[in-house]
Short mmCIF file of C-alpha atoms in Angstrom, two decimals:
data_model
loop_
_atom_site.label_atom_id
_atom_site.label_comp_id
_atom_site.label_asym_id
_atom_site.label_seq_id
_atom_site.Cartn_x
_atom_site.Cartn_y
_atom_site.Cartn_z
CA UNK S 1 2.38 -58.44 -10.93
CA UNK S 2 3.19 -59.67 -7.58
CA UNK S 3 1.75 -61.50 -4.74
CA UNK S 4 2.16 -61.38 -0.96
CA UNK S 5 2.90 -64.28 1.53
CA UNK S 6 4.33 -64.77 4.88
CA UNK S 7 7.76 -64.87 5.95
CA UNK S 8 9.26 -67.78 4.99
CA UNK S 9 10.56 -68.69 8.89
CA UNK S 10 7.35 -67.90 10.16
CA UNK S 11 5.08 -69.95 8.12
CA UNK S 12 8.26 -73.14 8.22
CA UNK S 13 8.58 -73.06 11.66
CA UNK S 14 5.85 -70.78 13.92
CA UNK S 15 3.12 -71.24 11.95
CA UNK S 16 2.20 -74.87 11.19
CA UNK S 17 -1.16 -73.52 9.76
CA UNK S 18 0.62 -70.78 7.07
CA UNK S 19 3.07 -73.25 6.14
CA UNK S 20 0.43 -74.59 3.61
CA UNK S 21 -0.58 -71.23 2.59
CA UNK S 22 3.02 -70.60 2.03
CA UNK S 23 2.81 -73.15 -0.58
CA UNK S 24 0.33 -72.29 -2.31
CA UNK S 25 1.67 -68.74 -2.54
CA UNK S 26 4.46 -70.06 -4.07
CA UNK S 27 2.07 -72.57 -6.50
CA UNK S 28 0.58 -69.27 -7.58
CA UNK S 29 3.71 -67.36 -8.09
CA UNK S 30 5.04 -70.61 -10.47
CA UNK S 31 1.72 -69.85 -12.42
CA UNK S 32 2.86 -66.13 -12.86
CA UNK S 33 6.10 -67.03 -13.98
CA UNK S 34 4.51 -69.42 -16.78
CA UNK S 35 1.63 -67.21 -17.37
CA UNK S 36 -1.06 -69.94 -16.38
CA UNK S 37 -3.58 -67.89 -14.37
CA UNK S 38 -6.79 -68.43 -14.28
CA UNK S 39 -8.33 -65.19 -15.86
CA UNK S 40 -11.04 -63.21 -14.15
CA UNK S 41 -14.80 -63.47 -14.95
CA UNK S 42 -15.39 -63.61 -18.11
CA UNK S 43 -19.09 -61.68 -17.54
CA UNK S 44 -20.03 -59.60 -14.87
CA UNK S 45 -24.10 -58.41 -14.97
CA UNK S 46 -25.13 -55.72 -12.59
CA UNK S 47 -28.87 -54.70 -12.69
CA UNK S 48 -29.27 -58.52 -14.11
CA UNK S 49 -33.04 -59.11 -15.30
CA UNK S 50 -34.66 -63.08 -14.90
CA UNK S 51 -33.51 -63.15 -18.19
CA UNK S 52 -29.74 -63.03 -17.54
CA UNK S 53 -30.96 -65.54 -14.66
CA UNK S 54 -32.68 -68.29 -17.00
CA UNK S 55 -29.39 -68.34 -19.56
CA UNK S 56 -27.13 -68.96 -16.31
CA UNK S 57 -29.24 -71.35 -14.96
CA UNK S 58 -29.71 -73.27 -18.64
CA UNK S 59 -26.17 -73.47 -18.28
CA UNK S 60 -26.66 -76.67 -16.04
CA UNK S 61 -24.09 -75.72 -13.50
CA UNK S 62 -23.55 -75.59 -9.50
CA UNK S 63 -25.05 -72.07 -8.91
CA UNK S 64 -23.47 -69.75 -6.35
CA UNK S 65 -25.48 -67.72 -4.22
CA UNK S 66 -24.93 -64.93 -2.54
CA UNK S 67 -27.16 -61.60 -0.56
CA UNK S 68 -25.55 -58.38 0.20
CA UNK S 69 -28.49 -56.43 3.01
CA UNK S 70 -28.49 -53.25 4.46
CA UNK S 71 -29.63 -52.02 7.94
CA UNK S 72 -33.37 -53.32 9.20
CA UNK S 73 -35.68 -50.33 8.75
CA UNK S 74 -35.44 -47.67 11.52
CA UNK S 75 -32.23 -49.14 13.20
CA UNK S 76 -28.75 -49.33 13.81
CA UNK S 77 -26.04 -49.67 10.96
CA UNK S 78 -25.07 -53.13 12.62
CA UNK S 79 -28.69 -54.78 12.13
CA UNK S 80 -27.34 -55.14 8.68
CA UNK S 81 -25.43 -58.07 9.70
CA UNK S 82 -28.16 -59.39 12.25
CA UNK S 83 -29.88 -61.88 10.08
CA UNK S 84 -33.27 -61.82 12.09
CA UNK S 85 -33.10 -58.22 11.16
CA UNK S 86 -31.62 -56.96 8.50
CA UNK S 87 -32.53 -55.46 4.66
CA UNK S 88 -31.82 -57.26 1.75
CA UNK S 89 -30.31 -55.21 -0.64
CA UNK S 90 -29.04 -57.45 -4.08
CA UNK S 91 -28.91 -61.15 -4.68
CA UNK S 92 -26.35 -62.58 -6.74
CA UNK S 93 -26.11 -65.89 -8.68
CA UNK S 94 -22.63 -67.21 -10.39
CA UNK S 95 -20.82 -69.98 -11.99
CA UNK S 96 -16.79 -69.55 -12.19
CA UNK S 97 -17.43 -67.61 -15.63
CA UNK S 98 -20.43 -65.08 -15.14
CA UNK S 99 -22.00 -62.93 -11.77
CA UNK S 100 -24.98 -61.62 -11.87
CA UNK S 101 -26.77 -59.31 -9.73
CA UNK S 102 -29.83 -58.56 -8.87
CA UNK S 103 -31.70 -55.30 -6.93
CA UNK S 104 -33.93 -56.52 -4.95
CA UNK S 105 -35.99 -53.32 -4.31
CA UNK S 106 -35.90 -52.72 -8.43
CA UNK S 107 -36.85 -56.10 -9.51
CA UNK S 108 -40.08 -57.31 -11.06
CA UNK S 109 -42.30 -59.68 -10.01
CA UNK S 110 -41.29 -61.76 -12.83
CA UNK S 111 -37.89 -61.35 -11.08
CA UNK S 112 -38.57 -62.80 -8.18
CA UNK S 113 -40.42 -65.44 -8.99
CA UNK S 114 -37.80 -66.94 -11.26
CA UNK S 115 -35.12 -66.10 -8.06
CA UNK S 116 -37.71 -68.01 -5.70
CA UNK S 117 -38.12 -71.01 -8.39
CA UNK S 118 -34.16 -71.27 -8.92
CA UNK S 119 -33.83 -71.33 -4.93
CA UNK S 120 -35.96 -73.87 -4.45
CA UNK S 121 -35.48 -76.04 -7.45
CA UNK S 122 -34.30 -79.36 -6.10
CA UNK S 123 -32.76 -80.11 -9.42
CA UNK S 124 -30.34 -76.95 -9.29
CA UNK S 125 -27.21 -77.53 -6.96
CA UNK S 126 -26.42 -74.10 -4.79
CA UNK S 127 -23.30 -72.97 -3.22
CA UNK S 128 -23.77 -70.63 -0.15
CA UNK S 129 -21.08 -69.33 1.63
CA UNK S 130 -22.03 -69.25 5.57
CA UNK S 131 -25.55 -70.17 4.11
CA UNK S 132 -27.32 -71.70 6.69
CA UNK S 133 -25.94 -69.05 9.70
CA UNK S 134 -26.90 -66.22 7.19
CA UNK S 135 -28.51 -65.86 3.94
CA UNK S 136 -30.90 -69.00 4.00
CA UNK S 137 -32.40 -67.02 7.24
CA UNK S 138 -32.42 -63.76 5.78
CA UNK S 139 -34.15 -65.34 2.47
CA UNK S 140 -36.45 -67.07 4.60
CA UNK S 141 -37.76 -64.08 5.99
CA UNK S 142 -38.10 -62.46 2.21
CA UNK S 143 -40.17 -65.28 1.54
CA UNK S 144 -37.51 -68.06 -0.38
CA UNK S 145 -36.90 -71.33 0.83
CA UNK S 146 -33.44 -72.56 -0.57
CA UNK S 147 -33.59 -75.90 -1.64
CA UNK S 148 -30.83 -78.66 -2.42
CA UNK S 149 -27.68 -76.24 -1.30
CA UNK S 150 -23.86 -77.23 -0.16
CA UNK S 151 -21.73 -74.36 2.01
CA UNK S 152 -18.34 -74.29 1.28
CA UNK S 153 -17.72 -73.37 4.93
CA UNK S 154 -18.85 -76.42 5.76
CA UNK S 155 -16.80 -78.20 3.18
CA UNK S 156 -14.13 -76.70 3.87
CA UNK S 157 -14.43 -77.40 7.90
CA UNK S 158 -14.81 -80.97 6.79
CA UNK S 159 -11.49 -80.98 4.52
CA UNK S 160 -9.43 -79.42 7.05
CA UNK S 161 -11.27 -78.72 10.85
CA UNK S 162 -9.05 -76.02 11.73
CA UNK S 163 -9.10 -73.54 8.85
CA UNK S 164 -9.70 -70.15 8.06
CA UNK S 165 -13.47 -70.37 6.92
CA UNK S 166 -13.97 -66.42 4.94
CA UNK S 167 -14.68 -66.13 1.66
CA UNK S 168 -11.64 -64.17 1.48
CA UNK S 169 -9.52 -66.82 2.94
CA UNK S 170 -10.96 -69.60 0.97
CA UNK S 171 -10.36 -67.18 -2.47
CA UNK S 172 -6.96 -66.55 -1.62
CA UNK S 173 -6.34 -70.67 -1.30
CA UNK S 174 -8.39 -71.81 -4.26
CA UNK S 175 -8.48 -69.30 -7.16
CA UNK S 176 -6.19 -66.99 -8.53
CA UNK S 177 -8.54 -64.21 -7.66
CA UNK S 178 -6.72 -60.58 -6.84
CA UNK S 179 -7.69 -58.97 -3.42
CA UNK S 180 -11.41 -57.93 -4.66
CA UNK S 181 -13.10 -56.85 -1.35
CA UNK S 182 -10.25 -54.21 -1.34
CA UNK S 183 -10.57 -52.79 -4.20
CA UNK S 184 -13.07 -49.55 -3.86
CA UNK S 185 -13.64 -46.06 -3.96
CA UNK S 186 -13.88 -46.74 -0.01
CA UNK S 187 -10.06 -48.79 -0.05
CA UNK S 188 -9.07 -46.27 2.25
CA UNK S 189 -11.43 -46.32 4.73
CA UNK S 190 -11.74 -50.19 4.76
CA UNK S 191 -7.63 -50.08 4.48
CA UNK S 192 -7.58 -47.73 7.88
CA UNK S 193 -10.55 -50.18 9.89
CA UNK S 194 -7.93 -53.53 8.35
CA UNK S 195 -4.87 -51.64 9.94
CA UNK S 196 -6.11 -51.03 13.20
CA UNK S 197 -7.08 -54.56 13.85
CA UNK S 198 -4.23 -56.35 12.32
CA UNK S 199 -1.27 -55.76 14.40
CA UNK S 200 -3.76 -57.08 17.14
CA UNK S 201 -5.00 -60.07 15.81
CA UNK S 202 -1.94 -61.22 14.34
CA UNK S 203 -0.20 -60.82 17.64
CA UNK S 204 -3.67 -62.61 19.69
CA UNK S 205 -4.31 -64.76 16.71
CA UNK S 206 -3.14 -65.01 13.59
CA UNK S 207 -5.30 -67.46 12.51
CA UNK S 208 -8.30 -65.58 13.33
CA UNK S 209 -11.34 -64.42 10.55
CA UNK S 210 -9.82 -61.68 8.37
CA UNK S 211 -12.16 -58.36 9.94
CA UNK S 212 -12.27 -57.21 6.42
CA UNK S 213 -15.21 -60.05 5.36
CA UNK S 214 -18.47 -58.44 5.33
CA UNK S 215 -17.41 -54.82 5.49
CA UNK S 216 -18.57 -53.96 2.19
CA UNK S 217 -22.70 -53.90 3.04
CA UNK S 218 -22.09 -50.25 4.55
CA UNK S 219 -21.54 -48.71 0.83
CA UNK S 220 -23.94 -46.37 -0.38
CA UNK S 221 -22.89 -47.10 -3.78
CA UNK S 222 -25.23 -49.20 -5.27
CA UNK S 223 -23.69 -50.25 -8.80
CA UNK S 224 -20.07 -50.81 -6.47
CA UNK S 225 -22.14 -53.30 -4.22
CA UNK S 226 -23.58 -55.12 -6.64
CA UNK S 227 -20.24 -56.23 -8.75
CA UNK S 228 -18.96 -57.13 -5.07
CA UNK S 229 -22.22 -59.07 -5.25
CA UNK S 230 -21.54 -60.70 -8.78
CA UNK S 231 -17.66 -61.27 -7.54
CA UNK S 232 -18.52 -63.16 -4.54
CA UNK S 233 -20.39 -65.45 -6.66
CA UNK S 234 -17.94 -65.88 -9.11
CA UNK S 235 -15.45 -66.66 -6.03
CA UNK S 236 -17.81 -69.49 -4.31
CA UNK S 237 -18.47 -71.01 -7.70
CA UNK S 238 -14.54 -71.28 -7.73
CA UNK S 239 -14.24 -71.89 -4.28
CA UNK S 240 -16.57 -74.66 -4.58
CA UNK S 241 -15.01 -75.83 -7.74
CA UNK S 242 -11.52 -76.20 -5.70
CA UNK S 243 -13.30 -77.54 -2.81
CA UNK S 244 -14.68 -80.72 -4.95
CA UNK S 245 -11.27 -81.18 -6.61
CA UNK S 246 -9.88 -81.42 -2.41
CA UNK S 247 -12.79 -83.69 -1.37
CA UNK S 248 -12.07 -85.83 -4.21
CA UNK S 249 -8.37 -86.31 -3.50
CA UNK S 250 -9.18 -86.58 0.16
CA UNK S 251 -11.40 -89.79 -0.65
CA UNK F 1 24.48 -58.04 1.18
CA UNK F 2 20.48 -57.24 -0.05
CA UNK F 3 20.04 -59.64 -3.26
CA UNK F 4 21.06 -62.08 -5.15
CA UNK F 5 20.23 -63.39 -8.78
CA UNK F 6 20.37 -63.25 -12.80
CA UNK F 7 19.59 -59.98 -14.42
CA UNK F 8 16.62 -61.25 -16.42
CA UNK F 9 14.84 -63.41 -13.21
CA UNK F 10 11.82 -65.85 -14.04
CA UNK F 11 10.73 -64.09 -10.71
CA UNK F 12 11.58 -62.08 -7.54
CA UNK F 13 11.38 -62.89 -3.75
CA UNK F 14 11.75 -60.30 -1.60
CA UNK F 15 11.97 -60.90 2.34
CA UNK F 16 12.98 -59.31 5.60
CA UNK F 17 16.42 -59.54 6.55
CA UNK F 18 19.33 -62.13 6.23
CA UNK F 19 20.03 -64.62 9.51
CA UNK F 20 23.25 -65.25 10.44
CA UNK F 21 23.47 -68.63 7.97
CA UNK F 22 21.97 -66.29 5.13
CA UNK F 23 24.98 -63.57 6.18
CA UNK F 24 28.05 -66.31 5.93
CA UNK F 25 26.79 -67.56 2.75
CA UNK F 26 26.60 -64.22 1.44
CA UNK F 27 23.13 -65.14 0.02
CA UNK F 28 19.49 -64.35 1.26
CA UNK F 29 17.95 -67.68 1.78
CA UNK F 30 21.05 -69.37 1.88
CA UNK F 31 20.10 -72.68 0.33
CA UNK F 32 22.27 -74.56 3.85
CA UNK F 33 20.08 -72.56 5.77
CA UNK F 34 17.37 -74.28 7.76
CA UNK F 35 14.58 -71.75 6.21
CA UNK F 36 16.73 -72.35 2.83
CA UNK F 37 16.24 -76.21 2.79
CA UNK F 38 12.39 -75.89 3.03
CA UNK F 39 12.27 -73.65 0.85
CA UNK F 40 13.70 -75.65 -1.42
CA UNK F 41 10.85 -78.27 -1.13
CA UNK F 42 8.13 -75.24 -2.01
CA UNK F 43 10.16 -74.02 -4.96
CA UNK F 44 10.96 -77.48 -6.82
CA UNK F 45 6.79 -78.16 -6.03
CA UNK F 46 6.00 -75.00 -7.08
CA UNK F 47 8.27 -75.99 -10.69
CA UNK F 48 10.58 -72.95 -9.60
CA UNK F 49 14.31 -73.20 -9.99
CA UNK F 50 16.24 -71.31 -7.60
CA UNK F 51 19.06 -70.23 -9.63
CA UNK F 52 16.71 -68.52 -11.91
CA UNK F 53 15.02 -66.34 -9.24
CA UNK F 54 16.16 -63.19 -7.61
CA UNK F 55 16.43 -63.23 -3.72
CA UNK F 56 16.41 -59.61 -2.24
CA UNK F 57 16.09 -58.18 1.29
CA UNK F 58 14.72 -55.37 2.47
CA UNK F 59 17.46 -55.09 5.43
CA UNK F 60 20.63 -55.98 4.15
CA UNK F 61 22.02 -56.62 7.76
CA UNK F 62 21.75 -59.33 9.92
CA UNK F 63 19.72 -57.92 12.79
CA UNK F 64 20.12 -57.70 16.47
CA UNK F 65 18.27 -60.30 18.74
CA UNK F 66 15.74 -59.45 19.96
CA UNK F 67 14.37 -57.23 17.29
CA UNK F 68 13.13 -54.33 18.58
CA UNK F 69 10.39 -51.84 15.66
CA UNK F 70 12.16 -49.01 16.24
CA UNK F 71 15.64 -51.04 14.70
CA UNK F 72 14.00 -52.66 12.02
CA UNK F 73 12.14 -49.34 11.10
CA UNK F 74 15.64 -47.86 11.47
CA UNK F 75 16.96 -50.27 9.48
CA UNK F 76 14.42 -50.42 6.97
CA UNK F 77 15.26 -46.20 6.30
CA UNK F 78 18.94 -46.87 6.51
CA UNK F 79 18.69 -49.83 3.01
CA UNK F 80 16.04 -48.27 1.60
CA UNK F 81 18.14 -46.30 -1.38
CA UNK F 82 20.36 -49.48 -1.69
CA UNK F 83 16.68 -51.56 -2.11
CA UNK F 84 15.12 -49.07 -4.92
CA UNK F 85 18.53 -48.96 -6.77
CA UNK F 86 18.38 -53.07 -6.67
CA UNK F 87 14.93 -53.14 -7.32
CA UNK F 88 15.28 -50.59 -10.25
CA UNK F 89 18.10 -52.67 -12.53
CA UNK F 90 15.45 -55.68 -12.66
CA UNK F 91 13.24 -55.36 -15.57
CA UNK F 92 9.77 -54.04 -13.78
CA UNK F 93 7.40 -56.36 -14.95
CA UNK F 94 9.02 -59.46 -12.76
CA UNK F 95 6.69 -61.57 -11.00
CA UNK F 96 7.14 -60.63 -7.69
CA UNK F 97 6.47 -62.41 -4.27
CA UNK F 98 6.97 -60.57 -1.08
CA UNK F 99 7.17 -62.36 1.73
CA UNK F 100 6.47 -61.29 5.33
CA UNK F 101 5.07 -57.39 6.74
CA UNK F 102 8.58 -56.03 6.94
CA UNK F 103 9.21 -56.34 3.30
CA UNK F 104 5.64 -55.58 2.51
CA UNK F 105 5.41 -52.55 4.38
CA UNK F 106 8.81 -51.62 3.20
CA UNK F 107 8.41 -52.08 -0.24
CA UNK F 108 4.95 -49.94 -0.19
CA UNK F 109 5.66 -47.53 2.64
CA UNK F 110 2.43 -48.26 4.32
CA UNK F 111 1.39 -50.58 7.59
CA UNK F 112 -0.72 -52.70 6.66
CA UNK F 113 -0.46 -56.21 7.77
CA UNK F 114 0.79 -59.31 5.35
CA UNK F 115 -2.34 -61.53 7.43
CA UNK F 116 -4.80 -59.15 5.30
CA UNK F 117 -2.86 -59.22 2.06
CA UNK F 118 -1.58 -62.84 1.69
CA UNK F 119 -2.65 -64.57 -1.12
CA UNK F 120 -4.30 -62.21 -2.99
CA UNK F 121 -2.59 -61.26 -6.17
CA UNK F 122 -2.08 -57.71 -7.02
CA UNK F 123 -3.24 -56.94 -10.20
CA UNK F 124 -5.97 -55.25 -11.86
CA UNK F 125 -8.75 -57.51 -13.83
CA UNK F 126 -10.09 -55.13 -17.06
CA UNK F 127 -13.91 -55.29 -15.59
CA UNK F 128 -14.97 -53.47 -18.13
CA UNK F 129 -14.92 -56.46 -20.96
CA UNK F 130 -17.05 -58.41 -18.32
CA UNK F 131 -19.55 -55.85 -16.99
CA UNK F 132 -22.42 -55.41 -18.73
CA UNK F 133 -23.42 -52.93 -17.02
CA UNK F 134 -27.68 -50.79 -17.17
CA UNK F 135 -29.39 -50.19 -19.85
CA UNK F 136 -29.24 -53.91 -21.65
#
C-alpha cells in the first residue's frame, strides 16, 4: 500500500500551499502504518430503485448529491458539460457509508417523484459539489428544484480562500479515499489526456484544478458511470463530513 | 548512498536525490538538514518515528546544479538496479510514501505527474462486497 506526495523541499519551501498537503500525506501514511483507515463504502447500489432511496433517506443523514449528463441531443460531446445544455444521464444520492445510483432514462415515475420530493424536502440537508454553477441548473431544467442544500466548494472557499476546490482535491485532503476517478477500463486513455497537461500546469500553475475532474461523463459504459456516480457521493458525504469537523475548529 | 533504515520498517519514504547536507551525513533526509528539520515536525505530528522508517532515494548521487532531465533521467537509469535490489530486501507489504515525480516516475517507469497522483492512496477497495449490483 503506498501513497504519493510532493517532494519534501518543494512543498517546505516553494510551495507554501502543498506544504499542508504534505502533512496530511504524511497524517495518512501514520494511519497506514497503524492500520486506522477509514474503509471504503460499505454499500454501493447501481440501478438503485426509490426504494434503496427511502431506506437512505430514513437514515436521517446529510444527503450527498450528485448528476453525471451526457451530450444535449444532436450536439457536440462538450455540451455535456454546458449546463444550459446538456443530458442527464444518473443521479446519485450518498451518506459516507452507502451510494446509490440512479438511471435517469430507466427510472419510474415512482422514481422520480421520490428523487423530486427528497430534493426539495426542506427537512433533508444536501451536499452538492459545484451545486449551484452545475447540477442545481441542470436539475432545474429536468424539472427539480433543490431545496435546503450546502456546497462543499463553497465551504471549503470559506475555510481556506485559496484552495484547490475539485472533488478530487477535496477527497485526497479529507478521506482516505484511493484515486477513484482513475480507476477504469478507460485509465489509459484518461492517464494519456492527465499526462499531457501536467508537465504544463505544474510548470504554469501548480495549484491549478486537476484536468482529470469531470472526465468521466464521456464513458459509454453505463454500469462504470454509475458506481463513479455512487463514489462521488460517498466522497462529498465525507468531504462534507471533514469539512464540518474544519468549520468547527475554525470557530 | 540510496537508503537508510531497519530491516523490518513501520514504513518507507522514498524521494529524489540526496543534497549536499543529505550526502555529508551519509543519510537521505539528513535529520541537520534544513528539509530534515521540517520534516521532523510532519513525522512526530504524523506519530511517526524516524528511526523506525526507511529513507531511500531514487538517485543515490548528489546532483549537478542546475538539474538538467536528460541527467536526472540519466541518473535515474544509472541507480535503478541498486534501487530494485534495496527495494527488494524490505518486506513488500511496507507502507510506502513516495514523495515527489522523480521518485514516482522512477519507481513506476511511467510520466505521469505527482500533482495528479498526490494524496490518493493506492490500493484497491473489494467493490464487490459493496455493490449490489441489477437484478435486486
Amino acid at each position: 500500500m503506498r501513497i504519493n506526495t510532493w517532494a519534501p523541499a518543494h512543498a517546505f519551501f516553494s510551495s507554501p500551499y502543498e506544504a499542508a498537503n504534505f502533512e496530511v500525506d504524511l497524517q495518512r501514511l501514520g494511519k497506514m502504518v497503524r492500520g486506522t483507515l477509514e474503509p471504503g463504502p460499505s454499500r454501493i447500489i447501481t440501478n438503485a430503485t426509490h426504494h434503496d432511496l427511502a431506506e437512505l433517506v430514513r437514515l436521517g443523514l446529510p444527503l450527498a448529491v450528485d448528476i453525471e449528463t451526457s451530450a444535449g441531443p444532436g450536439m457536440g460531446s462538450w455540451t455535456g458539460k454546458d449546463p444550459t445544455r446538456c443530458g442527464l444521464k444518473c443521479i446519485g444520492f450518498g451518506t459516507c457509508q452507502t451510494g446509490i445510483s440512479m438511471m435517469w432514462e430507466e427510472m419510474t415515475d415512482t422514481d422520480r417523484l421520490l428523487v423530486a420530493e427528497v430534493l426539495m424536502d426542506p427537512a433533508i440537508l444536501k451536499v452538492l459539489q459545484n451545486g449551484p454553477f452545475f447540477d442545481i441548473r441542470v436539475l432545474a431544467r429536468f424539472g427539480m428544484k433543490v431545496v435546503n442544500f450546502k456546497d462543499t466548494r463553497d465551504m471549503r472557499r470559506a475555510l481556506v480562500s485559496t484552495s484547490k476546490l475539485s472533488l478530487s482535491y477535496m477527497t485526497s485532503i479529507y478521506t482516505d479515499f484511493p484515486a477513484w476517478k482513475l480507476v477504469s477500463d478507460s485509465e489509459e486513455k484518461i492517464a494519456a489526456e492527465v499526462d499531457e497537461v501536467a508537465a504544463e500546469e505544474e510548470s504554469e500553475d501548480a495549484h491549478a484544478e486537476p484536468a482529470l475532474e469531470g472526465k468521466l461523463w464521456q464513458t459509454n459504459d453505463v454500469e462504470k458511470l454509475m458506481r463513479y456516480n455512487a463514489l462521488d457521493c460517498v466522497a462529498t458525504a465525507r468531504v462534507y463530513r471533514g469539512l464540518v469537523a474544519d468549520m468547527k475548529e475554525a470557530t | 548512498m540510496l537508503g537508510v533504515g531497519p530491516k523490518q520498517p513501520d514504513a518507507l519514504l522514498i524521494g529524489e536525490s540526496p543534497s549536499h547536507d543529505d550526502a555529508r551525513e551519509n543519510e537521505p533526509l539528513a535529520a541537520n538538514s534544513a528539509t530534515g528539520r521540517e520534516l521532523q515536525h510532519v513525522l512526530d505530528a504524523a506519530g511517526l518515528i524516524r528511526d523506525r522508517l526507511f529513507f531511500l532515494n531514487v538517485i543515490a548521487c548528489v546532483p549537478n546544479e542546475p538539474r538538467r532531465d536528460k541527467e536526472v533521467k540519466k541518473a535515474m537509469a544509472c541507480c535503478r538496479p541498486l534501487l530494485l535490489a534495496t527495494l527488494a530486501k524490505l518486506p513488500p507489504e511496507t507502507p510506502t510514501l513516495v514523495m515527489g515525480t522523480v521518485a514516482q516516475q522512477a519507481i513506476d517507469q511511467t510520466k505521469r505527474s505527482i500533482a495528479k497522483l498526490r494524496g490518493f492512496i493506492e490500493y484497491e477497495w473489494t467493490l464487490t462486497d459493496a455493490l449490489k449490483a441489477k437484478g435486486k
